[in-house]
CSV table of C-alpha atoms and ligand atoms in Angstrom, one decimal:
chain,number,residue,atom,x,y,z
A,22,SER,CA,-13.6,-45.9,8.0
A,23,ASP,CA,-17.1,-44.7,8.1
A,24,ILE,CA,-17.3,-40.8,7.6
A,25,GLY,CA,-21.4,-41.2,7.9
A,26,SER,CA,-23.2,-38.4,6.4
A,27,GLN,CA,-20.5,-36.0,5.7
A,28,ARG,CA,-19.7,-37.6,2.2
A,29,GLU,CA,-22.2,-36.2,0.5
A,30,ARG,CA,-21.9,-32.5,2.1
A,31,VAL,CA,-20.9,-29.5,-0.2
A,32,VAL,CA,-20.4,-26.1,1.4
A,33,THR,CA,-19.9,-23.9,-1.9
A,34,GLU,CA,-17.4,-20.9,-2.1
A,35,GLU,CA,-20.2,-18.6,-2.0
A,36,GLU,CA,-20.8,-19.6,1.3
A,37,TRP,CA,-17.1,-19.5,2.2
A,38,ILE,CA,-17.3,-15.9,1.2
A,39,GLN,CA,-20.6,-15.2,3.0
A,40,LYS,CA,-18.9,-16.4,6.0
A,41,TRP,CA,-16.1,-14.1,5.7
A,42,GLU,CA,-18.6,-11.1,5.2
A,43,MET,CA,-20.6,-12.6,8.4
A,44,GLY,CA,-17.7,-12.6,10.5
A,45,ASN,CA,-18.4,-16.2,10.9
A,46,ILE,CA,-14.4,-17.1,10.7
A,47,GLY,CA,-14.1,-19.3,14.2
A,48,PHE,CA,-11.5,-21.4,12.2
A,49,HIS,CA,-9.3,-18.2,12.1
A,50,LYS,CA,-6.8,-18.5,14.9
A,51,GLU,CA,-4.7,-15.3,16.1
A,52,GLN,CA,-1.4,-17.3,17.5
A,53,ARG,CA,0.8,-19.4,15.7
A,54,HIS,CA,-0.2,-23.1,15.3
A,55,PRO,CA,1.5,-24.8,18.0
A,56,LEU,CA,1.9,-28.2,15.3
A,57,LEU,CA,3.7,-25.8,12.8
A,58,GLN,CA,6.2,-24.2,15.7
A,59,LYS,CA,6.7,-28.1,16.5
A,60,TYR,CA,7.3,-29.7,13.2
A,61,LEU,CA,8.7,-26.2,11.4
A,62,ASP,CA,12.2,-28.1,11.2
A,63,VAL,CA,10.8,-30.8,9.8
A,64,LEU,CA,9.2,-28.7,7.2
A,65,LEU,CA,12.4,-26.7,6.4
A,66,ASN,CA,14.4,-29.8,6.7
A,67,GLY,CA,17.6,-27.9,6.8
A,68,ARG,CA,16.7,-25.6,4.1
A,69,THR,CA,16.4,-22.1,3.6
A,70,GLY,CA,14.4,-19.7,1.0
A,71,LEU,CA,11.9,-22.1,0.2
A,72,ARG,CA,8.7,-21.6,-1.5
A,73,ILE,CA,6.2,-22.5,0.9
A,74,PHE,CA,2.6,-23.1,-0.3
A,75,PHE,CA,-0.9,-22.3,1.3
A,76,PRO,CA,-4.0,-24.3,0.0
A,77,LEU,CA,-7.1,-22.3,1.4
A,78,CYS,CA,-4.9,-19.5,3.4
A,79,GLY,CA,-7.8,-17.5,4.8
A,80,LYS,CA,-5.6,-14.8,6.5
A,81,ALA,CA,-3.1,-17.7,8.0
A,82,VAL,CA,-0.6,-15.8,10.2
A,83,GLU,CA,2.0,-18.1,9.9
A,84,MET,CA,2.2,-17.0,6.2
A,85,LYS,CA,4.1,-13.8,7.8
A,86,TRP,CA,5.6,-15.7,10.1
A,87,LEU,CA,7.8,-18.0,7.7
A,88,ALA,CA,8.1,-15.0,5.2
A,89,ASP,CA,9.8,-13.2,7.7
A,90,MET,CA,12.0,-16.1,8.1
A,91,GLY,CA,13.3,-15.3,4.2
A,92,HIS,CA,10.6,-18.2,2.8
A,93,SER,CA,8.3,-16.9,-0.6
A,94,VAL,CA,5.0,-17.5,0.6
A,95,VAL,CA,2.1,-18.3,-1.8
A,96,GLY,CA,-1.6,-18.8,-0.9
A,97,VAL,CA,-4.8,-19.5,-2.4
A,98,GLU,CA,-7.7,-18.2,-0.9
A,99,VAL,CA,-11.7,-17.5,-2.3
A,100,SER,CA,-12.3,-14.9,-0.4
A,101,GLU,CA,-10.9,-11.2,-1.5
A,102,GLN,CA,-12.2,-10.2,2.2
A,103,ALA,CA,-9.8,-12.5,4.0
A,104,VAL,CA,-6.6,-12.0,1.6
A,105,LYS,CA,-7.3,-8.0,1.9
A,106,ASP,CA,-7.9,-8.2,5.9
A,107,PHE,CA,-4.1,-10.5,5.8
A,108,PHE,CA,-2.3,-7.6,4.4
A,109,SER,CA,-4.1,-4.6,6.4
A,110,GLU,CA,-3.7,-6.8,10.0
A,111,HIS,CA,-0.1,-7.0,9.4
A,112,SER,CA,0.6,-3.5,8.0
A,113,LEU,CA,1.8,-4.9,4.6
A,114,PRO,CA,1.7,-2.7,1.6
A,115,TYR,CA,0.5,-4.5,-1.3
A,116,CYS,CA,-0.4,-4.6,-5.2
A,117,GLU,CA,-3.2,-6.0,-7.2
A,118,GLU,CA,-3.2,-7.9,-10.4
A,119,PRO,CA,-5.2,-9.8,-12.4
A,120,VAL,CA,-4.2,-13.3,-13.7
A,121,SER,CA,-3.8,-13.5,-17.2
A,122,GLU,CA,-4.7,-17.0,-17.0
A,123,ILE,CA,-7.5,-17.3,-15.0
A,124,SER,CA,-10.5,-15.5,-15.6
A,125,GLY,CA,-11.7,-12.9,-12.8
A,126,ALA,CA,-8.7,-13.9,-10.3
A,127,LYS,CA,-6.5,-11.4,-9.0
A,128,VAL,CA,-3.4,-11.7,-7.5
A,129,PHE,CA,-2.1,-9.8,-4.1
A,130,GLN,CA,1.1,-9.4,-3.9
A,131,SER,CA,3.4,-7.9,-0.9
A,132,THR,CA,5.5,-4.6,-2.0
A,133,SER,CA,8.5,-6.5,-0.2
A,134,GLY,CA,7.5,-9.3,-3.2
A,135,ASN,CA,7.2,-12.5,-0.6
A,136,ILE,CA,4.2,-13.1,0.0
A,137,SER,CA,1.6,-13.5,-3.0
A,138,LEU,CA,-2.1,-14.6,-2.5
A,139,TYR,CA,-4.0,-15.9,-5.4
A,140,CYS,CA,-7.8,-14.8,-4.9
A,141,CYS,CA,-9.9,-17.3,-6.6
A,142,SER,CA,-10.4,-21.2,-6.5
A,143,ILE,CA,-7.3,-23.8,-5.9
A,144,TYR,CA,-9.1,-25.5,-8.6
A,145,ASP,CA,-8.1,-23.0,-11.2
A,146,LEU,CA,-4.7,-23.2,-10.1
A,147,SER,CA,-1.5,-25.3,-11.8
A,148,SER,CA,1.9,-25.8,-11.3
A,149,LEU,CA,2.4,-24.2,-14.8
A,150,ILE,CA,0.8,-20.9,-13.0
A,151,VAL,CA,2.1,-20.9,-9.5
A,152,GLY,CA,5.3,-23.2,-10.1
A,153,LYS,CA,6.0,-25.8,-7.4
A,154,PHE,CA,6.6,-25.7,-3.9
A,155,ASP,CA,9.2,-27.1,-1.4
A,156,GLY,CA,6.7,-26.9,1.2
A,157,VAL,CA,3.0,-26.9,2.3
A,158,TRP,CA,1.4,-26.0,5.5
A,159,ASP,CA,-1.9,-27.5,5.2
A,160,ARG,CA,-4.0,-26.6,8.0
A,161,GLY,CA,-7.9,-26.1,7.7
A,162,ALA,CA,-7.6,-26.8,4.1
A,163,LEU,CA,-8.0,-30.5,3.2
A,164,VAL,CA,-10.4,-30.9,5.5
A,165,ALA,CA,-12.3,-27.6,4.4
A,166,VAL,CA,-12.2,-29.2,1.0
A,167,ASN,CA,-15.9,-31.3,0.3
A,168,PRO,CA,-15.4,-34.4,0.9
A,169,CYS,CA,-16.3,-35.2,-3.1
A,170,ASP,CA,-13.5,-33.2,-3.9
A,171,ARG,CA,-10.8,-34.4,-2.0
A,172,GLN,CA,-9.5,-37.1,-4.9
A,173,ARG,CA,-9.4,-33.9,-7.2
A,174,TYR,CA,-7.7,-31.8,-4.2
A,175,ALA,CA,-4.6,-34.5,-3.0
A,176,SER,CA,-4.0,-34.7,-7.0
A,177,LEU,CA,-3.3,-31.0,-7.3
A,178,MET,CA,-1.4,-30.6,-4.1
A,179,ILE,CA,0.9,-33.3,-5.7
A,180,ASN,CA,1.1,-31.6,-8.6
A,181,LEU,CA,2.4,-28.8,-7.3
A,182,VAL,CA,4.9,-30.2,-4.9
A,183,GLU,CA,8.7,-30.8,-6.0
A,184,LYS,CA,10.5,-34.0,-5.4
A,185,ASN,CA,12.3,-33.1,-2.4
A,186,SER,CA,9.4,-31.2,-0.6
A,187,SER,CA,7.6,-31.5,3.2
A,188,TYR,CA,4.0,-32.0,3.2
A,189,LEU,CA,2.5,-30.8,6.5
A,190,LEU,CA,-1.0,-31.8,6.9
A,191,VAL,CA,-3.4,-31.1,10.2
A,192,THR,CA,-6.6,-33.5,10.2
A,193,VAL,CA,-9.1,-33.2,12.9
A,194,SER,CA,-10.4,-36.3,14.8
A,195,TYR,CA,-14.3,-36.8,15.9
A,196,ASP,CA,-17.2,-38.7,15.6
A,197,PRO,CA,-18.4,-37.7,12.3
A,198,ASN,CA,-22.2,-38.3,12.9
A,199,LYS,CA,-22.3,-35.9,15.5
A,200,HIS,CA,-21.0,-33.0,13.6
A,201,LYS,CA,-21.7,-31.5,9.6
A,202,GLY,CA,-18.1,-30.3,9.5
A,203,PRO,CA,-16.3,-28.5,8.1
A,204,PRO,CA,-13.6,-29.2,9.3
A,205,PHE,CA,-14.8,-32.8,7.9
A,206,TYR,CA,-13.0,-35.5,9.7
A,207,VAL,CA,-10.7,-37.4,7.2
A,208,PRO,CA,-9.4,-40.7,8.7
A,209,GLU,CA,-5.6,-41.5,8.4
A,210,SER,CA,-6.4,-44.6,6.3
A,211,GLU,CA,-8.2,-41.6,3.5
A,212,VAL,CA,-4.7,-39.5,4.0
A,213,LYS,CA,-2.8,-42.8,3.0
A,214,SER,CA,-5.2,-43.6,0.2
A,215,LEU,CA,-5.0,-39.8,-1.2
A,216,PHE,CA,-1.4,-39.0,-1.0
A,217,GLY,CA,0.2,-42.7,-1.3
B,26,SAH,N1,-6.0,-22.5,6.5
B,26,SAH,C1,-6.4,-21.4,7.0
B,26,SAH,C2,-8.0,-21.4,6.8
B,26,SAH,C3,-8.9,-22.4,7.0
B,26,SAH,S1,-10.8,-22.4,6.3
B,26,SAH,C4,-6.0,-21.1,8.2
B,26,SAH,O1,-5.6,-21.9,8.7
B,26,SAH,O2,-6.7,-20.7,9.0
B,26,SAH,C5,-10.9,-22.9,4.9
B,26,SAH,C6,-10.4,-21.5,4.0
B,26,SAH,O3,-10.5,-22.2,2.5
B,26,SAH,C7,-11.4,-20.3,3.7
B,26,SAH,O4,-11.0,-18.9,4.3
B,26,SAH,C8,-12.4,-20.7,2.6
B,26,SAH,O5,-12.7,-19.3,2.2
B,26,SAH,C9,-11.2,-21.2,1.9
B,26,SAH,N2,-11.8,-21.9,0.6
B,26,SAH,C10,-12.8,-22.5,0.5
B,26,SAH,N3,-12.8,-23.5,-0.8
B,26,SAH,C11,-12.0,-22.4,-1.2
B,26,SAH,C12,-11.8,-22.7,-2.6
B,26,SAH,N4,-12.1,-23.7,-3.9
B,26,SAH,N5,-10.6,-22.3,-3.3
B,26,SAH,C13,-10.3,-21.4,-2.6
B,26,SAH,N6,-9.8,-21.3,-1.2
B,26,SAH,C14,-11.1,-22.1,-0.6
């Protein structure tokens, strides 16, 4: 499939941090994503008390929703402002600690213990640091990854999930020659070749 000129486009982590500083965060939604509500049963598959991962989490409101259901939520987000806004907007007390394995990284944990947000690049994580997950909510994550990093991202995600996990992925479909992204256009054929 043709993804046009998007193949070469790169948005740096610094640019993402700046988007948060400028309040240029049109991707953030105050309402829970309708597709998560629709496919929640697929994600949970009858199970309770799951470990659910939110790659490139921003301040996604669905993290609070799933934690309130009794699941453990882990997110990763490069913008510290996004992470702090998440806790303050939900009035959740948290503590903040360095991550010994990753220089410069911090983990923010809700005092109640079931939400942990890593503030670092996703490429710094591994299952040795965060463990493995039963479920993934990937909205605004694969489509926000630079096209040149997709293979690396997908390999990492495959490494972070348990055998019997469910992975919900939201992509967007549009003419990639008309918008530069993100969100980038990720055709279904590419999803298949990335994740098998
Ligand atoms: N999934 C969220 C946010 C989507 S926008 C939601 O549904 O609202 C993509 C987010 O990824 C931004 O908040 C950006 O700061 C973050 N991000 C971009 N590159 C990253 C990286 N390499 N590691 C961690 N977070 C990153």
